[in-house]
mmCIF file of C-alpha atoms in Angstrom:
data_model
loop_
_atom_site.group_PDB
_atom_site.id
_atom_site.type_symbol
_atom_site.label_atom_id
_atom_site.label_comp_id
_atom_site.label_asym_id
_atom_site.label_seq_id
_atom_site.Cartn_x
_atom_site.Cartn_y
_atom_site.Cartn_z
ATOM 1 C CA MET A 49 -83.921 84.339 10.385
ATOM 2 C CA LYS A 50 -86.049 82.644 7.754
ATOM 3 C CA LYS A 51 -83.301 80.206 6.834
ATOM 4 C CA LYS A 52 -82.721 79.379 10.500
ATOM 5 C CA LEU A 53 -86.432 78.671 10.923
ATOM 6 C CA VAL A 54 -86.534 76.431 7.873
ATOM 7 C CA SER A 55 -83.362 74.669 8.948
ATOM 8 C CA ALA A 56 -84.908 73.823 12.320
ATOM 9 C CA ILE A 57 -88.090 72.566 10.676
ATOM 10 C CA LEU A 58 -86.215 70.444 8.168
ATOM 11 C CA THR A 59 -83.799 69.006 10.725
ATOM 12 C CA ALA A 60 -86.694 67.797 12.850
ATOM 13 C CA ALA A 61 -88.533 66.398 9.842
ATOM 14 C CA LEU A 62 -85.461 64.640 8.508
ATOM 15 C CA ALA A 63 -84.815 63.069 11.893
ATOM 16 C CA ALA A 64 -88.385 61.760 11.930
ATOM 17 C CA VAL A 65 -87.928 60.263 8.470
ATOM 18 C CA CYS A 66 -84.709 58.579 9.504
ATOM 19 C CA ILE A 67 -86.323 57.116 12.594
ATOM 20 C CA SER A 68 -89.262 55.759 10.595
ATOM 21 C CA GLY A 69 -87.142 54.520 7.696
ATOM 22 C CA CYS A 70 -84.260 53.043 9.667
ATOM 23 C CA GLY A 71 -84.286 49.998 11.851
ATOM 24 C CA LYS A 72 -82.644 46.720 12.591
ATOM 25 C CA ARG A 73 -81.600 44.761 9.519
ATOM 26 C CA SER A 74 -83.453 41.536 8.866
ATOM 27 C CA SER A 75 -81.621 38.253 9.256
ATOM 28 C CA TYR A 76 -80.432 36.679 5.991
ATOM 29 C CA LYS A 77 -79.201 33.150 5.772
ATOM 30 C CA PRO A 78 -78.504 31.977 2.205
ATOM 31 C CA LEU A 79 -80.137 28.692 1.291
ATOM 32 C CA GLU A 80 -77.962 25.603 1.666
ATOM 33 C CA LYS A 81 -76.081 24.523 -1.464
ATOM 34 C CA ASP A 82 -77.801 21.130 -1.434
ATOM 35 C CA ASP A 83 -81.219 22.851 -1.354
ATOM 36 C CA ASP A 84 -82.593 22.631 -4.904
ATOM 37 C CA THR A 85 -85.140 25.461 -4.458
ATOM 38 C CA ILE A 86 -85.014 28.045 -7.255
ATOM 39 C CA TYR A 87 -87.175 31.162 -7.066
ATOM 40 C CA THR A 88 -88.281 32.787 -10.326
ATOM 41 C CA ILE A 89 -88.440 36.570 -10.087
ATOM 42 C CA GLY A 90 -89.798 38.883 -12.776
ATOM 43 C CA ILE A 91 -88.246 42.286 -13.453
ATOM 44 C CA VAL A 92 -90.480 44.862 -15.134
ATOM 45 C CA SER A 93 -87.700 47.017 -16.584
ATOM 46 C CA ASN A 94 -87.639 50.447 -18.208
ATOM 47 C CA ASP A 95 -84.232 49.817 -19.814
ATOM 48 C CA LYS A 96 -82.715 52.765 -17.930
ATOM 49 C CA SER A 97 -82.036 51.202 -14.574
ATOM 50 C CA ALA A 98 -78.914 49.061 -14.901
ATOM 51 C CA ASP A 99 -77.730 50.105 -11.436
ATOM 52 C CA ILE A 100 -81.106 49.280 -9.849
ATOM 53 C CA GLU A 101 -81.011 45.825 -11.386
ATOM 54 C CA GLN A 102 -77.382 45.278 -10.377
ATOM 55 C CA GLY A 103 -78.196 46.201 -6.795
ATOM 56 C CA PHE A 104 -81.195 43.882 -6.877
ATOM 57 C CA LYS A 105 -79.166 40.964 -8.267
ATOM 58 C CA ASP A 106 -76.372 41.508 -5.737
ATOM 59 C CA ALA A 107 -78.889 41.467 -2.893
ATOM 60 C CA LEU A 108 -80.424 38.240 -4.207
ATOM 61 C CA THR A 109 -76.972 36.654 -4.418
ATOM 62 C CA ASP A 110 -76.068 37.838 -0.905
ATOM 63 C CA THR A 111 -79.329 36.636 0.629
ATOM 64 C CA PHE A 112 -80.670 33.704 -1.421
ATOM 65 C CA GLY A 113 -77.357 32.467 -2.817
ATOM 66 C CA LYS A 114 -76.667 32.694 -6.562
ATOM 67 C CA GLU A 115 -77.861 29.138 -7.272
ATOM 68 C CA HIS A 116 -81.317 29.784 -5.871
ATOM 69 C CA TYR A 117 -82.920 32.417 -8.077
ATOM 70 C CA LYS A 118 -83.771 32.894 -11.732
ATOM 71 C CA LEU A 119 -84.647 36.229 -13.336
ATOM 72 C CA VAL A 120 -87.104 36.800 -16.182
ATOM 73 C CA THR A 121 -87.619 40.268 -17.644
ATOM 74 C CA GLY A 122 -90.322 42.247 -19.403
ATOM 75 C CA SER A 123 -91.189 45.888 -20.049
ATOM 76 C CA VAL A 124 -94.295 48.044 -20.312
ATOM 77 C CA SER A 125 -94.970 50.851 -22.741
ATOM 78 C CA SER A 126 -97.818 52.453 -20.814
ATOM 79 C CA LYS A 127 -99.502 52.211 -17.437
ATOM 80 C CA ASN A 128 -102.294 50.095 -18.934
ATOM 81 C CA ASP A 129 -99.986 47.567 -20.603
ATOM 82 C CA THR A 130 -100.536 44.355 -18.648
ATOM 83 C CA ASP A 131 -99.454 41.942 -21.405
ATOM 84 C CA SER A 132 -95.831 41.939 -20.212
ATOM 85 C CA ILE A 133 -96.955 41.196 -16.666
ATOM 86 C CA ALA A 134 -99.055 38.281 -17.877
ATOM 87 C CA SER A 135 -96.038 37.020 -19.833
ATOM 88 C CA LEU A 136 -93.894 37.064 -16.690
ATOM 89 C CA GLU A 137 -96.612 35.183 -14.845
ATOM 90 C CA ASP A 138 -96.654 32.596 -17.647
ATOM 91 C CA GLN A 139 -92.893 32.179 -17.173
ATOM 92 C CA GLY A 140 -93.470 31.230 -13.553
ATOM 93 C CA ALA A 141 -92.595 34.511 -11.839
ATOM 94 C CA GLN A 142 -93.204 34.280 -8.094
ATOM 95 C CA LEU A 143 -92.535 37.966 -7.402
ATOM 96 C CA LEU A 144 -92.316 41.135 -9.513
ATOM 97 C CA LEU A 145 -89.829 44.004 -9.292
ATOM 98 C CA THR A 146 -91.059 47.199 -10.974
ATOM 99 C CA GLU A 147 -88.851 50.182 -11.831
ATOM 100 C CA ASN A 148 -91.267 52.953 -12.801
ATOM 101 C CA TRP A 149 -94.851 54.089 -12.252
ATOM 102 C CA GLU A 150 -96.128 52.598 -15.517
ATOM 103 C CA GLY A 151 -94.753 49.193 -14.573
ATOM 104 C CA LEU A 152 -96.090 49.466 -11.022
ATOM 105 C CA THR A 153 -99.570 50.411 -12.222
ATOM 106 C CA ALA A 154 -99.637 47.634 -14.814
ATOM 107 C CA ALA A 155 -98.364 45.036 -12.328
ATOM 108 C CA TYR A 156 -100.884 46.060 -9.696
ATOM 109 C CA THR A 157 -103.760 46.086 -12.201
ATOM 110 C CA GLN A 158 -102.859 42.645 -13.535
ATOM 111 C CA THR A 159 -102.294 41.000 -10.162
ATOM 112 C CA GLN A 160 -105.610 42.200 -8.726
ATOM 113 C CA SER A 161 -107.446 39.879 -11.123
ATOM 114 C CA THR A 162 -106.377 36.828 -9.107
ATOM 115 C CA ASP A 163 -107.548 35.507 -5.740
ATOM 116 C CA ASP A 164 -106.045 37.181 -2.671
ATOM 117 C CA ASP A 165 -103.984 34.122 -1.757
ATOM 118 C CA LYS A 166 -102.605 33.850 -5.304
ATOM 119 C CA LYS A 167 -101.643 37.484 -5.929
ATOM 120 C CA LEU A 168 -98.025 37.887 -6.964
ATOM 121 C CA PRO A 169 -96.002 40.081 -4.582
ATOM 122 C CA VAL A 170 -94.909 43.367 -6.176
ATOM 123 C CA ILE A 171 -91.882 45.406 -5.071
ATOM 124 C CA SER A 172 -91.570 48.963 -6.408
ATOM 125 C CA THR A 173 -88.243 50.772 -6.772
ATOM 126 C CA GLY A 174 -89.007 53.732 -9.030
ATOM 127 C CA VAL A 175 -91.965 55.459 -7.372
ATOM 128 C CA ASN A 176 -92.151 57.695 -4.292
ATOM 129 C CA ASP A 177 -95.941 57.985 -4.022
ATOM 130 C CA ILE A 178 -96.717 54.271 -4.321
ATOM 131 C CA THR A 179 -100.206 54.347 -2.826
ATOM 132 C CA GLY A 180 -101.141 57.508 -4.717
ATOM 133 C CA THR A 181 -100.017 55.962 -7.994
ATOM 134 C CA LEU A 182 -102.206 52.922 -7.296
ATOM 135 C CA GLY A 183 -105.166 54.985 -6.117
ATOM 136 C CA ILE A 184 -105.187 53.377 -2.666
ATOM 137 C CA GLU A 185 -104.379 54.497 0.880
ATOM 138 C CA TYR A 186 -101.879 53.064 3.329
ATOM 139 C CA ALA A 187 -103.453 50.420 5.537
ATOM 140 C CA ASP A 188 -101.169 51.767 8.285
ATOM 141 C CA GLU A 189 -100.102 55.353 7.620
ATOM 142 C CA ASP A 190 -97.561 55.487 10.453
ATOM 143 C CA ASN A 191 -95.712 52.362 9.338
ATOM 144 C CA ARG A 192 -96.340 52.945 5.597
ATOM 145 C CA THR A 193 -97.751 49.471 4.944
ATOM 146 C CA THR A 194 -100.124 49.010 2.014
ATOM 147 C CA GLY A 195 -102.124 46.033 3.279
ATOM 148 C CA THR A 196 -102.091 44.611 -0.235
ATOM 149 C CA ASN A 197 -99.589 42.711 -2.401
ATOM 150 C CA VAL A 198 -97.307 45.740 -2.844
ATOM 151 C CA THR A 199 -94.371 47.192 -0.935
ATOM 152 C CA GLY A 200 -91.289 49.042 -2.110
ATOM 153 C CA VAL A 201 -88.394 51.450 -1.809
ATOM 154 C CA MET A 202 -88.907 55.176 -2.354
ATOM 155 C CA PRO A 203 -86.026 56.211 -4.636
ATOM 156 C CA SER A 204 -85.897 59.961 -4.083
ATOM 157 C CA PRO A 205 -84.777 61.865 -0.996
ATOM 158 C CA SER A 206 -87.443 63.338 1.247
ATOM 159 C CA VAL A 207 -88.795 66.690 0.081
ATOM 160 C CA ASP A 208 -87.596 68.456 3.239
ATOM 161 C CA ALA A 209 -84.026 67.379 2.438
ATOM 162 C CA GLN A 210 -84.401 68.671 -1.125
ATOM 163 C CA LEU A 211 -85.674 72.030 0.080
ATOM 164 C CA SER A 212 -82.851 72.306 2.584
ATOM 165 C CA GLU A 213 -80.321 71.970 -0.237
ATOM 166 C CA MET A 214 -82.178 74.480 -2.414
ATOM 167 C CA ILE A 215 -82.135 77.032 0.400
ATOM 168 C CA GLU A 216 -78.425 76.448 0.940
ATOM 169 C CA ALA A 217 -77.741 77.181 -2.747
ATOM 170 C CA THR A 218 -79.880 80.340 -2.979
ATOM 171 C CA LYS A 219 -78.650 83.716 -1.723
ATOM 172 C CA LYS A 220 -82.164 85.042 -1.211
ATOM 173 C CA MET A 221 -85.289 82.960 -1.705
ATOM 174 C CA SER A 222 -88.625 84.761 -1.474
ATOM 175 C CA ARG A 223 -90.404 83.070 -4.389
ATOM 176 C CA VAL A 224 -90.074 79.502 -5.695
ATOM 177 C CA GLY A 225 -91.363 78.382 -9.060
ATOM 178 C CA ILE A 226 -92.476 74.744 -9.252
ATOM 179 C CA ILE A 227 -92.374 73.407 -12.805
ATOM 180 C CA TYR A 228 -94.363 70.213 -13.262
ATOM 181 C CA SER A 229 -96.636 68.107 -15.481
ATOM 182 C CA PRO A 230 -99.852 66.845 -13.807
ATOM 183 C CA GLU A 231 -99.859 63.241 -15.034
ATOM 184 C CA ASN A 232 -96.830 62.432 -12.879
ATOM 185 C CA ARG A 233 -98.274 61.357 -9.527
ATOM 186 C CA ASP A 234 -94.897 61.505 -7.816
ATOM 187 C CA ALA A 235 -94.385 65.076 -8.983
ATOM 188 C CA VAL A 236 -97.823 66.222 -7.818
ATOM 189 C CA ASN A 237 -97.415 64.530 -4.445
ATOM 190 C CA ASP A 238 -93.945 66.022 -3.888
ATOM 191 C CA ASN A 239 -95.209 69.454 -4.937
ATOM 192 C CA ARG A 240 -97.859 69.426 -2.215
ATOM 193 C CA ILE A 241 -95.325 68.446 0.443
ATOM 194 C CA LEU A 242 -92.876 71.092 -0.783
ATOM 195 C CA GLU A 243 -95.594 73.731 -0.697
ATOM 196 C CA GLU A 244 -96.404 72.876 2.920
ATOM 197 C CA TYR A 245 -92.763 73.445 3.899
ATOM 198 C CA LEU A 246 -92.556 76.672 1.900
ATOM 199 C CA THR A 247 -95.723 77.954 3.590
ATOM 200 C CA GLN A 248 -94.280 77.187 7.031
ATOM 201 C CA ALA A 249 -91.147 79.115 6.089
ATOM 202 C CA GLY A 250 -93.028 82.107 4.713
ATOM 203 C CA ILE A 251 -91.683 81.567 1.189
ATOM 204 C CA GLY A 252 -94.081 82.154 -1.693
ATOM 205 C CA TYR A 253 -94.544 79.647 -4.513
ATOM 206 C CA ARG A 254 -96.178 79.414 -7.891
ATOM 207 C CA GLU A 255 -96.791 76.282 -9.957
ATOM 208 C CA TYR A 256 -96.030 76.381 -13.680
ATOM 209 C CA LEU A 257 -97.733 73.644 -15.671
ATOM 210 C CA LEU A 258 -95.394 72.573 -18.463
ATOM 211 C CA ALA A 259 -97.283 69.881 -20.360
ATOM 212 C CA THR A 260 -95.356 66.825 -21.563
ATOM 213 C CA SER A 261 -96.421 64.848 -24.639
ATOM 214 C CA SER A 262 -97.693 62.112 -22.295
ATOM 215 C CA TYR A 263 -99.924 64.592 -20.490
ATOM 216 C CA LYS A 264 -101.299 65.999 -23.730
ATOM 217 C CA SER A 265 -102.099 62.486 -24.936
ATOM 218 C CA LEU A 266 -103.768 61.418 -21.690
ATOM 219 C CA MET A 267 -105.923 64.549 -21.546
ATOM 220 C CA LYS A 268 -107.510 63.567 -24.885
ATOM 221 C CA ASN A 269 -109.010 60.543 -23.137
ATOM 222 C CA GLY A 270 -112.003 61.494 -20.984
ATOM 223 C CA VAL A 271 -111.438 58.763 -18.413
ATOM 224 C CA GLU A 272 -107.727 59.515 -18.065
ATOM 225 C CA ALA A 273 -108.358 63.271 -17.914
ATOM 226 C CA LYS A 274 -110.879 62.815 -15.099
ATOM 227 C CA ALA A 275 -108.470 60.567 -13.190
ATOM 228 C CA ILE A 276 -105.684 63.154 -13.437
ATOM 229 C CA LYS A 277 -107.947 65.967 -12.227
ATOM 230 C CA GLU A 278 -109.141 63.894 -9.273
ATOM 231 C CA SER A 279 -105.698 62.544 -8.385
ATOM 232 C CA ASP A 280 -105.050 65.143 -5.683
ATOM 233 C CA ASP A 281 -106.932 67.266 -3.153
ATOM 234 C CA ASN A 282 -106.274 70.235 -5.437
ATOM 235 C CA ASP A 283 -106.925 69.710 -9.144
ATOM 236 C CA PRO A 284 -103.323 69.401 -10.459
ATOM 237 C CA THR A 285 -104.370 70.751 -13.858
ATOM 238 C CA VAL A 286 -104.967 74.135 -12.167
ATOM 239 C CA PRO A 287 -101.581 75.623 -11.132
ATOM 240 C CA GLN A 288 -101.570 76.875 -7.542
ATOM 241 C CA ILE A 289 -100.277 80.304 -6.476
ATOM 242 C CA SER A 290 -99.632 81.155 -2.838
ATOM 243 C CA ASP A 291 -100.679 84.501 -1.404
ATOM 244 C CA ASP A 292 -97.085 85.031 -0.248
ATOM 245 C CA PHE A 293 -95.945 84.784 -3.856
ATOM 246 C CA ALA A 294 -98.203 87.582 -5.102
ATOM 247 C CA LYS A 295 -97.571 89.759 -2.055
ATOM 248 C CA SER A 296 -93.837 89.424 -2.554
ATOM 249 C CA LEU A 297 -94.144 90.480 -6.198
ATOM 250 C CA TYR A 298 -96.647 93.275 -5.510
ATOM 251 C CA PRO A 299 -96.370 94.324 -1.836
ATOM 252 C CA SER A 300 -98.779 97.253 -2.268
ATOM 253 C CA PHE A 301 -101.639 95.100 -3.636
ATOM 254 C CA SER A 302 -104.794 94.657 -1.575
ATOM 255 C CA ASP A 303 -106.277 91.179 -1.053
ATOM 256 C CA SER A 304 -108.807 91.716 -3.845
ATOM 257 C CA GLU A 305 -106.083 92.931 -6.208
ATOM 258 C CA ILE A 306 -104.031 89.830 -5.409
ATOM 259 C CA LEU A 307 -106.979 87.570 -6.245
ATOM 260 C CA ASP A 308 -107.515 89.399 -9.529
ATOM 261 C CA TRP A 309 -103.829 89.078 -10.376
ATOM 262 C CA GLU A 310 -103.838 85.337 -9.624
ATOM 263 C CA LYS A 311 -106.811 84.752 -11.941
ATOM 264 C CA GLN A 312 -105.200 86.766 -14.718
ATOM 265 C CA ALA A 313 -101.836 85.047 -14.163
ATOM 266 C CA ARG A 314 -103.387 81.603 -14.591
ATOM 267 C CA ARG A 315 -105.246 82.656 -17.730
ATOM 268 C CA SER A 316 -102.132 84.207 -19.255
ATOM 269 C CA LEU A 317 -100.239 80.895 -19.190
ATOM 270 C CA LYS A 318 -103.107 78.471 -19.785
ATOM 271 C CA ASN A 319 -102.405 78.135 -23.511
ATOM 272 C CA ALA A 320 -98.888 79.571 -23.550
ATOM 273 C CA ASP A 321 -96.020 77.817 -25.285
ATOM 274 C CA THR A 322 -93.061 76.297 -23.460
ATOM 275 C CA SER A 323 -90.794 79.294 -23.965
ATOM 276 C CA LYS A 324 -93.263 81.785 -22.464
ATOM 277 C CA ILE A 325 -93.977 79.596 -19.445
ATOM 278 C CA ILE A 326 -90.275 79.170 -18.727
ATOM 279 C CA SER A 327 -89.423 82.838 -19.268
ATOM 280 C CA THR A 328 -92.264 83.905 -16.958
ATOM 281 C CA ALA A 329 -91.028 81.535 -14.243
ATOM 282 C CA VAL A 330 -87.499 82.904 -14.543
ATOM 283 C CA LYS A 331 -88.687 86.523 -14.321
ATOM 284 C CA GLN A 332 -90.938 85.966 -11.310
ATOM 285 C CA CYS A 333 -88.938 83.542 -9.146
ATOM 286 C CA ASP A 334 -85.667 83.383 -7.222
ATOM 287 C CA ALA A 335 -85.359 79.620 -7.618
ATOM 288 C CA LEU A 336 -86.990 76.956 -9.771
ATOM 289 C CA TYR A 337 -87.842 73.450 -8.571
ATOM 290 C CA ILE A 338 -87.982 71.108 -11.581
ATOM 291 C CA SER A 339 -90.339 68.265 -10.758
ATOM 292 C CA SER A 340 -89.620 64.738 -11.952
ATOM 293 C CA GLY A 341 -90.618 63.329 -15.313
ATOM 294 C CA PHE A 342 -89.318 65.839 -17.877
ATOM 295 C CA SER A 343 -87.202 64.947 -20.892
ATOM 296 C CA SER A 344 -83.579 66.033 -21.117
ATOM 297 C CA SER A 345 -84.366 68.530 -23.889
ATOM 298 C CA THR A 346 -87.058 70.240 -21.801
ATOM 299 C CA VAL A 347 -84.802 70.380 -18.748
ATOM 300 C CA LYS A 348 -82.052 71.984 -20.822
ATOM 301 C CA LYS A 349 -84.476 74.709 -21.976
ATOM 302 C CA ILE A 350 -85.409 75.445 -18.367
ATOM 303 C CA THR A 351 -81.861 75.490 -17.001
ATOM 304 C CA ARG A 352 -80.497 77.518 -19.925
ATOM 305 C CA ALA A 353 -83.099 80.246 -19.358
ATOM 306 C CA ALA A 354 -82.577 80.146 -15.583
ATOM 307 C CA LYS A 355 -78.813 80.379 -15.892
ATOM 308 C CA ASN A 356 -79.120 83.372 -18.232
ATOM 309 C CA GLY A 357 -81.516 84.970 -15.735
ATOM 310 C CA ASP A 358 -79.172 84.385 -12.774
ATOM 311 C CA ARG A 359 -81.638 81.943 -11.181
ATOM 312 C CA VAL A 360 -81.046 78.786 -9.166
ATOM 313 C CA THR A 361 -82.559 75.500 -10.357
ATOM 314 C CA TYR A 362 -83.040 72.334 -8.342
ATOM 315 C CA GLY A 363 -83.359 69.022 -10.194
ATOM 316 C CA SER A 364 -85.575 66.485 -8.409
ATOM 317 C CA ASP A 365 -84.643 63.436 -10.507
ATOM 318 C CA ALA A 366 -81.604 62.107 -12.389
ATOM 319 C CA VAL A 367 -82.527 63.835 -15.670
ATOM 320 C CA SER A 368 -83.104 67.310 -14.238
ATOM 321 C CA GLY A 369 -80.345 66.881 -11.655
ATOM 322 C CA LYS A 370 -77.698 66.537 -14.330
ATOM 323 C CA GLU A 371 -78.437 69.994 -15.766
ATOM 324 C CA SER A 372 -79.569 71.916 -12.677
ATOM 325 C CA LEU A 373 -77.418 74.011 -10.374
ATOM 326 C CA VAL A 374 -78.010 71.606 -7.481
ATOM 327 C CA THR A 375 -79.529 68.198 -6.875
ATOM 328 C CA LEU A 376 -79.642 65.597 -4.134
ATOM 329 C CA TRP A 377 -78.590 62.580 -6.186
ATOM 330 C CA ALA A 378 -79.816 59.148 -5.166
ATOM 331 C CA ASP A 379 -77.663 56.107 -5.954
ATOM 332 C CA PRO A 380 -80.136 53.750 -7.723
ATOM 333 C CA TYR A 381 -78.058 50.729 -6.713
ATOM 334 C CA ASP A 382 -79.170 51.203 -3.110
ATOM 335 C CA SER A 383 -82.837 51.167 -4.092
ATOM 336 C CA GLY A 384 -82.340 47.914 -5.999
ATOM 337 C CA TYR A 385 -80.389 46.325 -3.170
ATOM 338 C CA LYS A 386 -83.056 47.087 -0.580
ATOM 339 C CA ALA A 387 -85.683 45.664 -2.944
ATOM 340 C CA GLY A 388 -83.657 42.456 -3.147
ATOM 341 C CA GLU A 389 -83.657 42.190 0.638
ATOM 342 C CA MET A 390 -87.438 42.596 0.577
ATOM 343 C CA ALA A 391 -87.666 39.747 -1.951
ATOM 344 C CA TYR A 392 -85.901 37.477 0.541
ATOM 345 C CA GLN A 393 -88.264 38.498 3.335
ATOM 346 C CA ILE A 394 -91.263 37.701 1.129
ATOM 347 C CA LEU A 395 -90.165 34.523 -0.633
ATOM 348 C CA VAL A 396 -87.945 32.861 1.989
ATOM 349 C CA ASN A 397 -89.276 34.282 5.256
ATOM 350 C CA SER A 398 -92.897 34.156 3.973
ATOM 351 C CA GLN A 399 -93.671 37.736 5.020
ATOM 352 C CA ASN A 400 -96.742 39.408 3.565
ATOM 353 C CA PRO A 401 -95.672 42.323 1.324
ATOM 354 C CA GLY A 402 -98.624 44.299 2.629
ATOM 355 C CA ASP A 403 -97.084 44.137 6.110
ATOM 356 C CA ILE A 404 -93.598 45.262 5.018
ATOM 357 C CA SER A 405 -93.085 49.020 5.375
ATOM 358 C CA VAL A 406 -92.412 51.095 2.287
ATOM 359 C CA ILE A 407 -88.987 52.606 3.018
ATOM 360 C CA TYR A 408 -86.592 55.268 1.794
ATOM 361 C CA GLN A 409 -83.179 54.454 0.405
ATOM 362 C CA SER A 410 -80.274 54.610 2.849
ATOM 363 C CA GLU A 411 -79.472 58.167 3.902
ATOM 364 C CA ALA A 412 -75.838 57.508 2.955
ATOM 365 C CA SER A 413 -76.873 56.836 -0.658
ATOM 366 C CA PHE A 414 -77.875 60.492 -1.230
ATOM 367 C CA HIS A 415 -75.214 62.965 -2.373
ATOM 368 C CA LYS A 416 -75.331 66.775 -2.570
ATOM 369 C CA LEU A 417 -74.135 67.756 -6.046
ATOM 370 C CA TYR A 418 -73.714 71.012 -7.933
ATOM 371 C CA ASN A 419 -73.074 71.850 -11.576
ATOM 372 C CA GLY A 420 -69.639 73.503 -11.807
ATOM 373 C CA SER A 421 -70.173 75.483 -15.018
ATOM 374 C CA TYR A 422 -73.591 76.683 -13.808
ATOM 375 C CA ALA A 423 -72.146 77.761 -10.450
ATOM 376 C CA GLU A 424 -69.381 79.684 -12.218
ATOM 377 C CA VAL A 425 -71.925 81.700 -14.220
ATOM 378 C CA LEU A 426 -73.762 82.638 -11.017
ATOM 379 C CA GLY A 427 -70.514 83.322 -9.170
ATOM 380 C CA LEU A 428 -71.253 80.736 -6.491
ATOM 381 C CA VAL A 429 -68.737 78.725 -4.464
ATOM 382 C CA PHE A 430 -70.016 75.592 -2.741
ATOM 383 C CA PRO A 431 -68.767 74.151 0.558
ATOM 384 C CA LYS A 432 -67.049 70.783 0.864
ATOM 385 C CA SER A 433 -70.347 69.138 1.754
ATOM 386 C CA PHE A 434 -71.179 69.432 -1.967
ATOM 387 C CA SER A 435 -69.464 67.560 -4.817
ATOM 388 C CA GLU A 436 -69.177 68.780 -8.401
ATOM 389 C CA TYR A 437 -71.587 66.709 -10.523
ATOM 390 C CA THR A 438 -69.359 65.681 -13.441
ATOM 391 C CA SER A 439 -66.322 64.904 -11.290
ATOM 392 C CA PHE A 440 -68.427 62.920 -8.838
ATOM 393 C CA MET A 441 -70.067 60.811 -11.542
ATOM 394 C CA LYS A 442 -66.727 59.978 -13.145
ATOM 395 C CA SER A 443 -65.327 58.480 -9.957
ATOM 396 C CA TYR A 444 -68.350 57.192 -8.059
ATOM 397 C CA VAL A 445 -68.817 53.424 -7.877
ATOM 398 C CA PRO A 446 -72.495 52.373 -7.617
ATOM 399 C CA GLY A 447 -73.279 50.864 -4.240
ATOM 400 C CA SER A 448 -70.251 52.425 -2.532
ATOM 401 C CA ASN A 449 -72.355 53.515 0.453
ATOM 402 C CA THR A 450 -74.798 50.598 0.501
ATOM 403 C CA GLU A 451 -74.573 48.290 3.497
ATOM 404 C CA ARG A 452 -74.634 44.782 2.088
ATOM 405 C CA ALA A 453 -75.977 41.724 3.854
ATOM 406 C CA ASN A 454 -73.978 38.587 4.464
ATOM 407 C CA SER A 455 -74.553 35.181 6.009
ATOM 408 C CA GLU A 456 -73.449 36.456 9.428
ATOM 409 C CA ASP A 457 -76.122 39.209 9.650
#
């Protein structure tokens, strides 16, 4: 019954997302060959997004025409590094493509120093919570427009779609462990949405704060620490525990006993090492949701312990998805391609980026994958709607499901 309820909720939510994120394609007419206009576009790269950049370049070629754009590239080492952005501006960049939250933050910070009519347009491809990362609100919440010089493509599938897959892969799911690090705005934002869905479905959850080196470094800076703590309605440095979680673990506990347990549970892991946090999550939960932003080595520690404990793991980004039992993989090419189409709308059609809706990738660019060796350990067999991760990656061609523009659109 619970799964049927969740399925109905998620189907309705997913339909709403599709309606808001889908629409008529814009008209693209490549510039005439005798037109000598050349647009200079800056790419703020993280050196890990070759498919994003290929999709972006292909979209520029399809829409502008290959003779009419020039690319200049830079990178940022932290969210406060604006030197690379200034360098791209010096090279004549007329628009910036950013591929991660550090680049987006740096680009936004740098471009706000200029007059409103001179601000460089910024298109984001690597961040789901764009406004949250920038510390602003949507100018139009329904249409997801920022009202400023930023728009973008949300690279990850909607949280309701992720939860739907996790439910499908779990025999019985009463308690979900959410493993995260608070400095990642996308992770914190997705956690809150996931927790709302879990609450609706009557599934308990507990957050497990697994600090990354970036988080530890930021928390040594008073200003950064304050910003992280105030970055969400609930202080993300204090792991949340739902009442359903405790009641499921200890059904005979009274309300006061549950509150006491929650306080003690938080204290017990506050200064715990990585191994204890992971082992506790595995013991207490049916499934683990690995939030975005963790290194491959950390993800492997989590999935190894979960596999040994006969627990399901869901990977919410490319790094954790590779090792987890299941993931909803997003083709990065599609994100880049849609960003390229936005560049045409801004530079050629003179649209204001603040009036262009932040969108999701194409629904067809998401693929339900499972880890074959992991599934074998748990004795699970997946339906044809899933593909085995390694086999899929060996044969998949980036952009296979991306609808490309042409001069006849």
